[in-house]
Amino acid sequence: MKHPVIYLALMIHVMMMVSCHKEHLDPNPPNPPSPILGDTTIVDSVYSLKNQTWVIDAYKIQEFGTITTVNDTLNFISNTQYLYNNQQSTYSFYPIMSSYNLTLNGTFLGNISGSIYDYNLTNGTITGIKFNDITLGGSGQYYYIWMHKIP
């Protein structure tokens, strides 16, 4: 009786080996690239000065200077060029944190840079905002600027 059990076990084992076959698996293809998600609150809502006209109404040198009135016109003709009293110059305007940086090159005060806010842009007024002199070899002074947008 021992032999039939051994034969049966051997036969089952042989049948299992004969019935098995190697399955070929294709490797998983890489995932397709997906776009990089960014901060759409600033990127999609970037404000542009192009085709806008602003007037510098006044400025003050440092903290204790007197406010001097002027009437200087800024026509922003592209995203990098503007006319300062009809003299062409360059500027940069880009978002930083919760504000925008505006750098005006070639003004009567030199190259100046300051932060302006959404409120200033939507209401068309800049009231005594600090701009730093960034002229190479400049004095390092800062100015307070008053401007308004011409509709």
Tab-separated table of N, CA and C in Angstrom, residues 16-81:
chain	number	residue	atom	x	y	z
A	16	MET	N	1.929	18.517	-12.007
A	16	MET	CA	2.053	19.934	-11.654
A	16	MET	C	3.222	20.576	-12.396
A	17	MET	N	4.318	19.847	-12.546
A	17	MET	CA	5.474	20.401	-13.236
A	17	MET	C	5.206	20.538	-14.718
A	18	VAL	N	4.473	19.609	-15.290
A	18	VAL	CA	4.181	19.656	-16.720
A	18	VAL	C	3.153	20.751	-17.010
A	19	SER	N	2.212	20.949	-16.111
A	19	SER	CA	1.158	21.933	-16.352
A	19	SER	C	1.633	23.368	-16.102
A	20	CYS	N	2.735	23.579	-15.426
A	20	CYS	CA	3.243	24.934	-15.147
A	20	CYS	C	3.936	25.498	-16.381
A	21	HIS	N	3.802	26.751	-16.545
A	21	HIS	CA	4.533	27.443	-17.598
A	21	HIS	C	4.937	28.830	-17.083
A	22	LYS	N	6.005	29.314	-17.597
A	22	LYS	CA	6.528	30.611	-17.163
A	22	LYS	C	5.707	31.719	-17.809
A	23	GLU	N	5.232	32.599	-16.969
A	23	GLU	CA	4.434	33.710	-17.475
A	23	GLU	C	5.358	34.903	-17.706
A	24	HIS	N	5.251	35.485	-18.889
A	24	HIS	CA	6.076	36.642	-19.233
A	24	HIS	C	5.342	37.924	-18.819
A	25	LEU	N	5.959	38.733	-17.966
A	25	LEU	CA	5.373	39.994	-17.506
A	25	LEU	C	6.139	41.160	-18.118
A	26	ASP	N	5.406	42.056	-18.730
A	26	ASP	CA	6.036	43.267	-19.256
A	26	ASP	C	6.295	44.228	-18.100
A	27	PRO	N	7.403	44.928	-18.148
A	27	PRO	CA	7.664	45.891	-17.071
A	27	PRO	C	6.664	47.045	-17.161
A	28	ASN	N	6.387	47.639	-16.028
A	28	ASN	CA	5.475	48.789	-16.010
A	28	ASN	C	6.134	49.975	-16.708
A	29	PRO	N	5.419	50.615	-17.623
A	29	PRO	CA	6.005	51.800	-18.261
A	29	PRO	C	6.022	52.958	-17.262
A	30	PRO	N	6.913	53.906	-17.450
A	30	PRO	CA	6.948	55.039	-16.522
A	30	PRO	C	5.683	55.883	-16.669
A	31	ASN	N	5.319	56.554	-15.606
A	31	ASN	CA	4.159	57.448	-15.653
A	31	ASN	C	4.446	58.604	-16.595
A	32	PRO	N	3.439	59.046	-17.318
A	32	PRO	CA	3.669	60.204	-18.195
A	32	PRO	C	3.955	61.439	-17.344
A	33	PRO	N	4.714	62.387	-17.874
A	33	PRO	CA	5.028	63.584	-17.085
A	33	PRO	C	3.760	64.385	-16.809
A	34	SER	N	3.717	64.975	-15.650
A	34	SER	CA	2.582	65.821	-15.294
A	34	SER	C	3.099	67.230	-15.053
A	35	PRO	N	2.263	68.229	-15.284
A	35	PRO	CA	2.727	69.601	-15.106
A	35	PRO	C	3.056	69.892	-13.649
A	36	ILE	N	4.024	70.761	-13.450
A	36	ILE	CA	4.413	71.162	-12.103
A	36	ILE	C	3.403	72.182	-11.608
A	37	LEU	N	2.814	71.886	-10.482
A	37	LEU	CA	1.830	72.802	-9.919
A	37	LEU	C	2.550	73.911	-9.181
A	38	GLY	N	2.062	75.114	-9.340
A	38	GLY	CA	2.670	76.256	-8.673
A	38	GLY	C	1.648	77.026	-7.885
A	39	ASP	N	2.062	78.145	-7.375
A	39	ASP	CA	1.193	79.024	-6.616
A	39	ASP	C	0.409	79.881	-7.601
A	40	THR	N	-0.811	79.477	-7.887
A	40	THR	CA	-1.602	80.178	-8.898
A	40	THR	C	-2.180	81.487	-8.374
A	41	THR	N	-2.110	81.719	-7.071
A	41	THR	CA	-2.671	82.969	-6.558
A	41	THR	C	-1.876	84.167	-7.031
A	42	ILE	N	-0.567	84.004	-7.198
A	42	ILE	CA	0.240	85.113	-7.686
A	42	ILE	C	0.524	84.971	-9.174
A	43	VAL	N	0.895	83.774	-9.605
A	43	VAL	CA	1.312	83.576	-10.981
A	43	VAL	C	0.193	83.926	-11.960
A	44	ASP	N	-1.030	83.481	-11.670
A	44	ASP	CA	-2.133	83.737	-12.583
A	44	ASP	C	-2.709	85.136	-12.441
A	45	SER	N	-2.370	85.843	-11.371
A	45	SER	CA	-2.948	87.156	-11.172
A	45	SER	C	-1.889	88.253	-11.256
A	46	VAL	N	-0.846	88.024	-12.031
A	46	VAL	CA	0.213	89.010	-12.152
A	46	VAL	C	-0.338	90.263	-12.818
A	47	TYR	N	-0.097	91.369	-12.198
A	47	TYR	CA	-0.551	92.653	-12.672
A	47	TYR	C	0.486	93.196	-13.645
A	48	SER	N	0.059	93.900	-14.651
A	48	SER	CA	0.984	94.469	-15.628
A	48	SER	C	0.796	95.974	-15.700
A	49	LEU	N	1.890	96.692	-15.848
A	49	LEU	CA	1.830	98.149	-16.009
A	49	LEU	C	1.801	98.556	-17.479
A	50	LYS	N	1.955	97.598	-18.370
A	50	LYS	CA	1.993	97.883	-19.807
A	50	LYS	C	0.746	98.672	-20.221
A	51	ASN	N	0.971	99.705	-21.033
A	51	ASN	CA	-0.077	100.593	-21.561
A	51	ASN	C	-0.760	101.427	-20.481
A	52	GLN	N	-0.093	101.632	-19.358
A	52	GLN	CA	-0.633	102.501	-18.312
A	52	GLN	C	0.197	103.769	-18.230
A	53	THR	N	-0.420	104.830	-17.745
A	53	THR	CA	0.265	106.101	-17.539
A	53	THR	C	0.096	106.500	-16.081
A	54	TRP	N	1.211	106.805	-15.447
A	54	TRP	CA	1.229	107.248	-14.057
A	54	TRP	C	1.936	108.596	-13.997
A	55	VAL	N	1.623	109.384	-12.980
A	55	VAL	CA	2.256	110.682	-12.777
A	55	VAL	C	2.862	110.710	-11.377
A	56	ILE	N	4.146	111.085	-11.307
A	56	ILE	CA	4.773	111.304	-10.000
A	56	ILE	C	4.367	112.691	-9.550
A	57	ASP	N	3.652	112.773	-8.435
A	57	ASP	CA	3.151	114.045	-7.913
A	57	ASP	C	4.138	114.717	-6.967
A	58	ALA	N	4.833	113.908	-6.177
A	58	ALA	CA	5.733	114.488	-5.174
A	58	ALA	C	6.732	113.419	-4.725
A	59	TYR	N	7.775	113.905	-4.080
A	59	TYR	CA	8.773	113.006	-3.482
A	59	TYR	C	9.368	113.689	-2.263
A	60	LYS	N	9.965	112.887	-1.421
A	60	LYS	CA	10.633	113.390	-0.217
A	60	LYS	C	11.920	112.598	-0.071
A	61	ILE	N	13.033	113.289	0.202
A	61	ILE	CA	14.323	112.635	0.402
A	61	ILE	C	14.466	112.270	1.874
A	62	GLN	N	14.695	110.975	2.124
A	62	GLN	CA	14.888	110.440	3.464
A	62	GLN	C	13.662	110.729	4.352
A	63	GLU	N	13.812	110.549	5.653
A	63	GLU	CA	12.711	110.726	6.595
A	63	GLU	C	12.327	112.187	6.811
A	64	PHE	N	13.317	113.055	6.937
A	64	PHE	CA	13.035	114.412	7.383
A	64	PHE	C	13.111	115.451	6.281
A	65	GLY	N	13.179	115.019	5.032
A	65	GLY	CA	13.190	115.951	3.917
A	65	GLY	C	11.819	116.593	3.735
A	66	THR	N	11.811	117.675	3.010
A	66	THR	CA	10.526	118.314	2.728
A	66	THR	C	9.910	117.669	1.487
A	67	ILE	N	8.612	117.671	1.444
A	67	ILE	CA	7.907	117.096	0.301
A	67	ILE	C	7.987	118.087	-0.853
A	68	THR	N	8.527	117.634	-1.959
A	68	THR	CA	8.696	118.462	-3.149
A	68	THR	C	7.707	117.995	-4.212
A	69	THR	N	6.920	118.915	-4.722
A	69	THR	CA	5.949	118.542	-5.756
A	69	THR	C	6.621	118.563	-7.123
A	70	VAL	N	6.252	117.611	-7.938
A	70	VAL	CA	6.727	117.503	-9.310
A	70	VAL	C	5.534	117.059	-10.161
A	71	ASN	N	5.724	117.020	-11.453
A	71	ASN	CA	4.679	116.561	-12.360
A	71	ASN	C	5.352	115.759	-13.468
A	72	ASP	N	5.879	114.584	-13.112
A	72	ASP	CA	6.615	113.748	-14.050
A	72	ASP	C	5.742	112.598	-14.521
A	73	THR	N	5.668	112.431	-15.822
A	73	THR	CA	4.797	111.417	-16.421
A	73	THR	C	5.574	110.154	-16.759
A	74	LEU	N	4.989	109.017	-16.405
A	74	LEU	CA	5.554	107.702	-16.714
A	74	LEU	C	4.569	106.971	-17.616
A	75	ASN	N	4.964	106.741	-18.874
A	75	ASN	CA	4.154	105.963	-19.810
A	75	ASN	C	4.810	104.606	-19.978
A	76	PHE	N	4.153	103.572	-19.494
A	76	PHE	CA	4.686	102.211	-19.585
A	76	PHE	C	4.287	101.645	-20.945
A	77	ILE	N	5.253	101.565	-21.853
A	77	ILE	CA	4.965	101.190	-23.241
A	77	ILE	C	5.121	99.693	-23.511
A	78	SER	N	5.791	98.970	-22.628
A	78	SER	CA	5.913	97.515	-22.756
A	78	SER	C	6.122	96.958	-21.355
A	79	ASN	N	6.464	95.687	-21.265
A	79	ASN	CA	6.701	95.086	-19.948
A	79	ASN	C	8.076	95.408	-19.386
A	80	THR	N	8.934	96.075	-20.191
A	80	THR	CA	10.276	96.422	-19.714
A	80	THR	C	10.688	97.848	-20.063
A	81	GLN	N	9.930	98.532	-20.901
A	81	GLN	CA	10.284	99.889	-21.353
A	81	GLN	C	9.212	100.880	-20.913
